Amino acid sequence: ADIVRNQIRAGDHFARYGGEEFCILMPDAHKEAGYNVAERLRRAFSETGLQSEEGQLFRCTVSVGVADSRGCDSGFEALLRAADHALYHAKTSGRNRVVVHSAGNRNNPEENPLPA
C-alpha cells in the first residue's frame, strides 16, 4: 500500500478489485499518465524487497493493464473490461509488464507503447 500511495496523486482512488487484483482510478488522466504511473509502480515493486515474518526476503513483480475511458465504450463496466483485457494480455505475454488497452483493436493491446 505504501508503494502505491507514493506513486499516485492525492485525488486518485486505489482499491482491491477481485481476489488478487487492484484498481487505481485516476480522474481526468489520459492513458499516458496511467501508463507512467503503472510503469513507476512496476519498477518500484520489482526493486522493493518484502520481508516475511520469518525474515525471508521476497521480490515482487506486477502485471498492469491500463485503459482510458476515452478509448472505451461508454460506462464504467466497459472501462474495467478494457483494463482487464490489457491486464490479461500482460499476464499471458510474460508478466511484469504494462499493457495499454488499444481502442479499436481489442485483440492486440499495445505493450509498453509510451515512453517511460
Short mmCIF file of C-alpha atoms in Angstrom, two decimals:
data_model
loop_
_atom_site.label_atom_id
_atom_site.label_comp_id
_atom_site.label_asym_id
_atom_site.label_seq_id
_atom_site.Cartn_x
_atom_site.Cartn_y
_atom_site.Cartn_z
CA ALA A 1 0.00 0.00 0.00
CA ASP A 2 2.86 2.40 0.78
CA ILE A 3 4.43 1.81 -2.63
CA VAL A 4 1.14 2.66 -4.35
CA ARG A 5 0.43 5.68 -2.15
CA ASN A 6 3.85 7.09 -3.06
CA GLN A 7 3.12 6.85 -6.79
CA ILE A 8 -0.46 8.10 -7.18
CA ARG A 9 -1.97 11.57 -6.95
CA ALA A 10 -4.00 12.81 -3.97
CA GLY A 11 -7.28 12.58 -5.94
CA ASP A 12 -6.69 9.06 -7.31
CA HIS A 13 -8.53 6.08 -5.83
CA PHE A 14 -6.79 2.80 -5.00
CA ALA A 15 -8.82 -0.31 -4.13
CA ARG A 16 -8.73 -4.08 -4.16
CA TYR A 17 -10.69 -5.46 -7.09
CA GLY A 18 -11.24 -9.18 -7.09
CA GLY A 19 -9.05 -11.77 -5.41
CA GLU A 20 -5.54 -10.67 -6.26
CA GLU A 21 -6.21 -7.65 -8.43
CA PHE A 22 -6.17 -3.97 -7.56
CA CYS A 23 -7.55 -0.96 -9.35
CA ILE A 24 -6.43 2.65 -9.47
CA LEU A 25 -8.97 5.15 -10.77
CA MET A 26 -7.30 8.32 -11.97
CA PRO A 27 -9.92 11.01 -12.68
CA ASP A 28 -9.06 13.36 -15.55
CA ALA A 29 -5.95 11.37 -16.50
CA HIS A 30 -5.13 10.25 -20.03
CA LYS A 31 -3.65 6.86 -20.86
CA GLU A 32 -0.16 8.42 -20.96
CA ALA A 33 -0.48 9.38 -17.28
CA GLY A 34 -1.90 5.95 -16.48
CA TYR A 35 0.98 4.28 -18.29
CA ASN A 36 3.56 6.42 -16.47
CA VAL A 37 2.09 5.62 -13.04
CA ALA A 38 1.80 1.93 -13.91
CA GLU A 39 5.40 1.76 -15.10
CA ARG A 40 6.66 3.55 -11.97
CA LEU A 41 4.67 1.08 -9.85
CA ARG A 42 6.03 -1.88 -11.80
CA ARG A 43 9.59 -0.68 -11.27
CA ALA A 44 9.03 0.17 -7.60
CA PHE A 45 7.60 -3.27 -6.84
CA SER A 46 10.39 -5.10 -8.65
CA GLU A 47 13.05 -3.01 -6.86
CA THR A 48 11.49 -3.30 -3.39
CA GLY A 49 12.05 -6.39 -1.30
CA LEU A 50 9.31 -7.56 1.02
CA GLN A 51 10.26 -9.42 4.17
CA SER A 52 8.16 -12.19 5.70
CA GLU A 53 7.62 -12.54 9.44
CA GLU A 54 10.25 -15.28 9.34
CA GLY A 55 12.77 -12.87 7.82
CA GLN A 56 12.75 -14.27 4.29
CA LEU A 57 13.16 -11.61 1.57
CA PHE A 58 10.85 -11.74 -1.46
CA ARG A 59 10.94 -9.80 -4.70
CA CYS A 60 7.59 -8.96 -6.28
CA THR A 61 6.55 -8.21 -9.81
CA VAL A 62 3.31 -6.79 -11.11
CA SER A 63 1.45 -7.00 -14.37
CA VAL A 64 -0.65 -3.97 -15.21
CA GLY A 65 -3.46 -3.25 -17.63
CA VAL A 66 -4.19 0.40 -18.43
CA ALA A 67 -7.34 1.77 -20.05
CA ASP A 68 -8.58 5.27 -20.77
CA SER A 69 -12.31 5.98 -20.69
CA ARG A 70 -11.99 7.92 -23.95
CA GLY A 71 -10.92 4.71 -25.72
CA CYS A 72 -13.75 2.54 -24.41
CA ASP A 73 -17.41 2.07 -24.97
CA SER A 74 -19.45 4.20 -22.61
CA GLY A 75 -19.64 3.31 -18.96
CA PHE A 76 -17.57 2.20 -16.05
CA GLU A 77 -18.04 -1.52 -16.77
CA ALA A 78 -16.59 -1.07 -20.26
CA LEU A 79 -13.58 0.73 -18.79
CA LEU A 80 -12.97 -2.12 -16.34
CA ARG A 81 -13.33 -4.70 -19.13
CA ALA A 82 -10.76 -2.84 -21.23
CA ALA A 83 -8.28 -2.63 -18.35
CA ASP A 84 -8.89 -6.30 -17.51
CA HIS A 85 -8.28 -7.29 -21.14
CA ALA A 86 -4.98 -5.40 -21.12
CA LEU A 87 -4.05 -7.00 -17.77
CA TYR A 88 -4.78 -10.46 -19.15
CA HIS A 89 -2.53 -9.69 -22.13
CA ALA A 90 0.24 -8.53 -19.76
CA LYS A 91 -0.01 -11.77 -17.78
CA THR A 92 -0.11 -14.08 -20.81
CA SER A 93 2.74 -12.33 -22.62
CA GLY A 94 5.30 -12.78 -19.88
CA ARG A 95 4.20 -10.90 -16.75
CA ASN A 96 6.00 -7.99 -15.05
CA ARG A 97 4.90 -5.58 -17.76
CA VAL A 98 2.48 -2.78 -18.51
CA VAL A 99 -0.02 -3.16 -21.36
CA VAL A 100 -2.26 -0.32 -22.53
CA HIS A 101 -5.69 -1.09 -23.96
CA SER A 102 -5.73 -0.07 -27.60
CA ALA A 103 -9.05 1.45 -28.66
CA GLY A 104 -10.36 -0.09 -31.83
CA ASN A 105 -8.22 -3.21 -31.58
CA ARG A 106 -9.30 -5.34 -28.62
CA ASN A 107 -7.33 -8.36 -29.83
CA ASN A 108 -3.95 -6.63 -29.81
CA PRO A 109 -3.35 -4.29 -26.86
CA GLU A 110 -0.21 -2.20 -27.04
CA GLU A 111 2.66 -3.40 -24.88
CA ASN A 112 4.67 -0.53 -23.42
CA PRO A 113 3.67 1.82 -26.26
CA LEU A 114 4.55 5.01 -24.49
CA PRO A 115 7.90 6.41 -23.34
CA ALA A 116 8.63 5.90 -19.65
#
